[in-house]
Each structure stands twice: as C-alpha cells, then as structure tokens.
Tab-separated table of C-alpha atoms in Angstrom:
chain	number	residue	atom	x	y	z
A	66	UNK	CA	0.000	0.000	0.000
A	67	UNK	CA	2.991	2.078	1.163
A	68	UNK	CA	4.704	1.919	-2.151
A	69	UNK	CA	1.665	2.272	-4.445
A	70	UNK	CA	0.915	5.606	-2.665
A	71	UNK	CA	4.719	6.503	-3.159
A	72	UNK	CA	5.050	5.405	-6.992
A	73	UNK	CA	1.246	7.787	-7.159
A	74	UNK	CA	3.001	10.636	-5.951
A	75	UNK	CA	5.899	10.313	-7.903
A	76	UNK	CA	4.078	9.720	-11.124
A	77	UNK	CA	1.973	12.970	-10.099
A	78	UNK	CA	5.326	14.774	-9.930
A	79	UNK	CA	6.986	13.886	-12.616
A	80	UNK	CA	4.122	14.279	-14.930
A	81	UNK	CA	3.176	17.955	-14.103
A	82	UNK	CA	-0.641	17.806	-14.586
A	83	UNK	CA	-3.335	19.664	-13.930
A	84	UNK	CA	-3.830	19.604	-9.703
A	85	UNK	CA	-6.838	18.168	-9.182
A	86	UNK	CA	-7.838	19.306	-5.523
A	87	UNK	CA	-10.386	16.402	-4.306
A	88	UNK	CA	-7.217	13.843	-5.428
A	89	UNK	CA	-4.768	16.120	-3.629
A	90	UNK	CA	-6.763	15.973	-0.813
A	91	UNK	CA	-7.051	12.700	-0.683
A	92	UNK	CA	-3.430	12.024	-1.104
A	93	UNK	CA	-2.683	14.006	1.924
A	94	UNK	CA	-4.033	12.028	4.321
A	95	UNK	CA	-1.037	9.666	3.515
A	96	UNK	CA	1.611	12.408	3.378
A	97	UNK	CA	2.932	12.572	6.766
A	98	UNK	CA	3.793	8.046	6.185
A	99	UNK	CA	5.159	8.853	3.005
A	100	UNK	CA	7.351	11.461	3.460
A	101	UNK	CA	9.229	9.874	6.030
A	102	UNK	CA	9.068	6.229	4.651
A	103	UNK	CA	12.906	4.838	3.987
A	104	UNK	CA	12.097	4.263	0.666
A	105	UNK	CA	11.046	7.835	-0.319
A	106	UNK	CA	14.199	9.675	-1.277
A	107	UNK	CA	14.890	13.185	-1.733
A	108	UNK	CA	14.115	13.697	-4.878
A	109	UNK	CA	10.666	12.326	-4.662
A	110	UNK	CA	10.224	15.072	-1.590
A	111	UNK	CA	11.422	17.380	-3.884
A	112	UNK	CA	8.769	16.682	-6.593
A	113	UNK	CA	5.770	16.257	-3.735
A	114	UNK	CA	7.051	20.065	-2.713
A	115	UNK	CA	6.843	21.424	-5.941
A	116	UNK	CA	3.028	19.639	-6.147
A	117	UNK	CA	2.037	20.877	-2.857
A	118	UNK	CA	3.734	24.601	-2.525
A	119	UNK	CA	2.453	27.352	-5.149
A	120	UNK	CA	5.154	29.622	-3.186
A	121	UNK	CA	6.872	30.320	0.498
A	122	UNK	CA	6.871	34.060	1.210
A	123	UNK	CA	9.641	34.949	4.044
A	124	UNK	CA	9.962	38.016	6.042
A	125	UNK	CA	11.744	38.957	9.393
A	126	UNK	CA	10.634	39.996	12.564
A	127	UNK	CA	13.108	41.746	14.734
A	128	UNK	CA	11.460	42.546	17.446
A	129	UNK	CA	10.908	38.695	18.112
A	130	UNK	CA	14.200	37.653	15.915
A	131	UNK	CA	12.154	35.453	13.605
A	132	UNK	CA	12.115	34.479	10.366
A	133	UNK	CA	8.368	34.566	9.362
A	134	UNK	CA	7.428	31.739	6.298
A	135	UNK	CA	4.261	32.093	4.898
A	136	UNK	CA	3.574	29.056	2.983
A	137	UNK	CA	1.037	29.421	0.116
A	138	UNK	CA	-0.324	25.616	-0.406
A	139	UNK	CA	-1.673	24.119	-4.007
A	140	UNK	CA	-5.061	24.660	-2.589
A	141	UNK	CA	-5.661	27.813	-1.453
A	142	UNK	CA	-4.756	27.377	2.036
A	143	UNK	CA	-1.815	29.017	4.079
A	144	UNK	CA	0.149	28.340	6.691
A	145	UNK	CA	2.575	30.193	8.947
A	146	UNK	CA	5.803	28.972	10.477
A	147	UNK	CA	8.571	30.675	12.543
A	148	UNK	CA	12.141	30.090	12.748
A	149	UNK	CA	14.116	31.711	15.518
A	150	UNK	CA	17.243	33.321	14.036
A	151	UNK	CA	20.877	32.833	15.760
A	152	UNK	CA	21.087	35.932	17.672
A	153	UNK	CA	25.002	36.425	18.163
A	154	UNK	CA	25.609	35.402	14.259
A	155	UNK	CA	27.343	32.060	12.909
A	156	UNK	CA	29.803	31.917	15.969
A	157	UNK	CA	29.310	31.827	19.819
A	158	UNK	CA	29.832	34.620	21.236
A	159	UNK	CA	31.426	32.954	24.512
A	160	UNK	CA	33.477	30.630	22.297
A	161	UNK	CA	35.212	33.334	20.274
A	162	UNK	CA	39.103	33.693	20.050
A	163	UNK	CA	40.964	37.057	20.521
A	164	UNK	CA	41.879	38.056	16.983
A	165	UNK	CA	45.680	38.126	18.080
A	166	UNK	CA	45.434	34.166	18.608
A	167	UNK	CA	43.100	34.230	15.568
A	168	UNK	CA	45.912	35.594	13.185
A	169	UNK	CA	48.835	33.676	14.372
A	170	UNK	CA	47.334	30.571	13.331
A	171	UNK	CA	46.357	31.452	10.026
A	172	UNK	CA	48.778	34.300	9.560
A	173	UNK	CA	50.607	34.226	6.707
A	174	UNK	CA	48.739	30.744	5.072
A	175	UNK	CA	45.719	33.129	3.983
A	176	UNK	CA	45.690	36.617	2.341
A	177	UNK	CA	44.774	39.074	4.270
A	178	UNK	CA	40.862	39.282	2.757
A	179	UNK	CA	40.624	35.703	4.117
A	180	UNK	CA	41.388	36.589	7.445
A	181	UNK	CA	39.566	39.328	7.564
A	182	UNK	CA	36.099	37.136	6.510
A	183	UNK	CA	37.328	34.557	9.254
A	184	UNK	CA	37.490	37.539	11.895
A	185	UNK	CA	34.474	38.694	11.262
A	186	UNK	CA	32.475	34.978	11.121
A	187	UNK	CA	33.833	34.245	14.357
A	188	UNK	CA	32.529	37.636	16.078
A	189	UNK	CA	35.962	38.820	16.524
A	190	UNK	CA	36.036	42.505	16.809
A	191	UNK	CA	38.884	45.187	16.238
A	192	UNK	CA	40.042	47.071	19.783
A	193	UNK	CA	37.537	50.064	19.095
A	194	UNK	CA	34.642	47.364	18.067
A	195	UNK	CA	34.756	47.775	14.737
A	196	UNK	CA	34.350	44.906	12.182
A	197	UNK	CA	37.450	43.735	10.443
A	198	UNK	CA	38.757	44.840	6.664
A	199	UNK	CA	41.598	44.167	4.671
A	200	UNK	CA	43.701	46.772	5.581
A	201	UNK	CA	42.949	46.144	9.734
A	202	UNK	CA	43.773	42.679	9.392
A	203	UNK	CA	47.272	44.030	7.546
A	204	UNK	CA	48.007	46.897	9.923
A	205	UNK	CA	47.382	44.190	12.754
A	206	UNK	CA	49.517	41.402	11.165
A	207	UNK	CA	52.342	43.858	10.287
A	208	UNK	CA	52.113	44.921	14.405
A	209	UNK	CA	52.431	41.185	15.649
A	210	UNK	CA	55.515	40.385	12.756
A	211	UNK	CA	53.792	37.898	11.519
A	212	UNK	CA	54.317	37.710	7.503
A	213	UNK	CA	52.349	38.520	4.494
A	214	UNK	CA	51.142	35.664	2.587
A	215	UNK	CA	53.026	34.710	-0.284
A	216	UNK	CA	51.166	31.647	-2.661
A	217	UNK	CA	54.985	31.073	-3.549
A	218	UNK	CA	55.935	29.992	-0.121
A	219	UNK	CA	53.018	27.796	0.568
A	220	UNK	CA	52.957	24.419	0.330
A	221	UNK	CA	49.705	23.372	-0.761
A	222	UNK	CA	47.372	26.193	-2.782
A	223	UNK	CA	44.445	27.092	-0.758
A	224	UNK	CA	40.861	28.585	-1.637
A	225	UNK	CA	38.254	29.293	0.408
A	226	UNK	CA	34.746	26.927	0.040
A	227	UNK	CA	32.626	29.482	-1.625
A	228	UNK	CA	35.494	29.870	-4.114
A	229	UNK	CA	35.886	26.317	-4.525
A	230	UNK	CA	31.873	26.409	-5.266
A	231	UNK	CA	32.376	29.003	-7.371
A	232	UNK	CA	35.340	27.683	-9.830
A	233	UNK	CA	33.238	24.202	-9.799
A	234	UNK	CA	30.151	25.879	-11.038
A	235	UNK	CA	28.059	24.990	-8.256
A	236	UNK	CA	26.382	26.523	-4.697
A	237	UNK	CA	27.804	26.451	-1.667
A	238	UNK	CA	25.855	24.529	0.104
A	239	UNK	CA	26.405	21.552	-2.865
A	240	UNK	CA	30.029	22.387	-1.788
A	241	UNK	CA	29.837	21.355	1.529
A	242	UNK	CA	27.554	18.430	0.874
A	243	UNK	CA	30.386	17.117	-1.088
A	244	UNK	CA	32.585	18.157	1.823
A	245	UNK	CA	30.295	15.811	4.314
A	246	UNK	CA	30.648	13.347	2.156
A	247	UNK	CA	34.450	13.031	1.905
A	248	UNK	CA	34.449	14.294	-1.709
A	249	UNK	CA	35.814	17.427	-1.369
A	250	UNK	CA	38.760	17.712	1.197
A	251	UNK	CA	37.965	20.993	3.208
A	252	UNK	CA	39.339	22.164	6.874
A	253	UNK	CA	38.902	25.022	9.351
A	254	UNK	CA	42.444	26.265	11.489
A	255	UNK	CA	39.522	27.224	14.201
A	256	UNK	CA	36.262	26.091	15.199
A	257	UNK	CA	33.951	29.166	12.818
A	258	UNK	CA	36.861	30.141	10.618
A	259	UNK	CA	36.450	29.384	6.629
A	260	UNK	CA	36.692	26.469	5.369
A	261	UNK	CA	39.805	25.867	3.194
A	262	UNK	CA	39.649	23.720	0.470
A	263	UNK	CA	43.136	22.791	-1.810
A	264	UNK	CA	43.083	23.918	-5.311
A	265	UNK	CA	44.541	20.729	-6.435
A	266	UNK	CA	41.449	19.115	-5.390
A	267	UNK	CA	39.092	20.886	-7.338
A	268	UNK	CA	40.679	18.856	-10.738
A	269	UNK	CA	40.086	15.307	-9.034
A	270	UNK	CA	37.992	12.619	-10.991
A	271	UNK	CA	35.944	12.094	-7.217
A	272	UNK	CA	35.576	15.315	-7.418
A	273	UNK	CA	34.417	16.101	-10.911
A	274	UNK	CA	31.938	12.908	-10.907
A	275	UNK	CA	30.497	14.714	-7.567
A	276	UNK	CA	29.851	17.891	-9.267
A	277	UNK	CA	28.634	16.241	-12.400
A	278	UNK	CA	25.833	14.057	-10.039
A	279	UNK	CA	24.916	17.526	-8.444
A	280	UNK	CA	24.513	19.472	-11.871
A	281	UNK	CA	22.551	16.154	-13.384
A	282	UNK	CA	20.695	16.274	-9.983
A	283	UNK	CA	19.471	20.049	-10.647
A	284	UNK	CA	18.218	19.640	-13.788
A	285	UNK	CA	15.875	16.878	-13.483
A	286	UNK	CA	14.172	18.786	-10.331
C-alpha cells in the first residue's frame, strides 16, 4: 500500500498535470507516512514540494528575531511557520578567540581578505569594536611580525569553500555536501573560521563525478 501511494506521488510529480484538488486531498491524508518512509528519497520530496507549494513568502521579525514563512499551499490554504534566528551570528559569542590568537594561526597561510572574513564569522572585533577589513587585518599582522602571505611559499594552494563552489560551477551549500561526504577535502584552522579547500582538489575525478551528479541532480528537479 505504502509503495503504491509513493510510486502515485511520484508519477503525479513527474508528470506535471493539472492539480486536481479532491485527489490532492485525498493524497494528503497519507503524506505525513510517506514522506518519512525509507524508501522515499529526496528527490521524490522534492517533486511532492513542488506539487504541494504554489510559493513560500519569508519576512523577518526583529522585534521577536524570527524568520516569518508564509507558505502558500496548491489549494488555497496558508500556513505560517517561525524560525528563531541565531542571535550572536554564525559563531558563539562565549566561544570566540581574541583576533591576536586568531591571526597567528592562520597568519601568513591566507591573504589578508581571508582573514579578515574569518574575523568577522567568528565575532571577533577590532580594539575600538569595529568589524574587520583588509587593511585592519594588515596593519594588525604587520604589528604582531607575523608575515604577508606569499602563494609562492606555501605548500599546498588554498581557496576558500565558496570559491571552490564558485570555480566548480556549483552553490555552496552543494560544496559542503560534497565536503560531508568526503568528496571534497575541506578544513577550518579554528572552530567558525572558513573552510579551506586545496586547489589541487578541485581537478580530481571524485571530485568532478560529484559535481557532475549535483549538476545532473538540478536539472531533473
């Protein structure tokens, strides 16, 4: 029964027609068992999505640090959902390094716009509280000797994930799914700092074959 209602859906999907609501209807009585069957992968979620949501509408609220979804069903009916929103940004606050201890680690194995990124992810701030920029992170680097980077000098070429995204042609979040999945060698120095990926990597055949399956992926949706 299970897969019948699963192979429905799918063929529903995948065929595009015309919604007809008493079917819909019908069909999602069975949703919640479906959806999180074993057998129902993502891409079939992805299809039921498309089926089910005309559009999601999203909007902040900052005196309750929200992010408001309106969800406009195939249907006519709406629904509202909330998100709370990470107050003290992608890095806790109690968990962040000075930025002198921040920049000897990486000092001199990333430019200086790299660092500057990094200091600012990880909440780091500049002795008058001011957010970091290329030129800080230089007049701060040149202050503690430590030297400029120079690609010449290091061993192994580094990039930055969204670079590596970039130059492959895909998002960044596809990036670090690849990364999860041992695909794509990335690191962090710190806990919050960039992720570093080697430019040598982006040419591997494990690589390219990951990419490809996440372009082929796209276009079928």
């Amino acid at each position: 029964m299970l897969e019948r209602k699963i192979k429905e859906l799918s063929a529903l999907s995948a065929a595009r027609p015309v919604i007809d609501r008493g079917r819909l209807l019908q069909l999602a009585q069975d949703l919640p068992t479906v959806w999180n069957a074993p057998s129902t992968d993502t891409r079939t979620k992805q299809r039921l999505i498309h089926i089910l949501v005309q559009e999601i509408i999203c909007d902040l609220d900052d005196a309750t640090n929200e992010a408001v979804l309106l969800i406009h069903w195939t249907g006519g009916w709406h629904t509202e959902v909330r998100v709370a929103r990470v107050k003290t940004g992608r890095y806790p606050a109690e968990l962040a390094p000075s930025a002198v201890e921040t920049l000897r680690k990486p000092g001199g194995h990333w430019p200086d716009r790299e660092l500057a990124v990094s200091l600012n992810r990880m909440l780091c701030k500049t002795g008058d509280g001011e957010s970091w920029t290329t030129v800080r992170v230089r007049e701060m680097r040149e202050r503690l000797g430590i030297p400029e980077y120079d690609a010449a000098k290091v061993d192994v070429a580094m990039v930055s994930l969204m670079k590596a995204a970039e130059t492959l042609g895909i998002c960044v979040g596809s990036a670090k799914s690849l990364e999860k999945k041992g695909i794509l060698p990335a690191t962090q120095i710190l806990p919050g700092s960039q992720w570093m990926v080697p430019v040598e990597a982006l040419t591997s055949e494990a690589v390219r074959i990951g990419t490809i399956s996440i372009r082929l992926a796209a276009r079928r949706l």
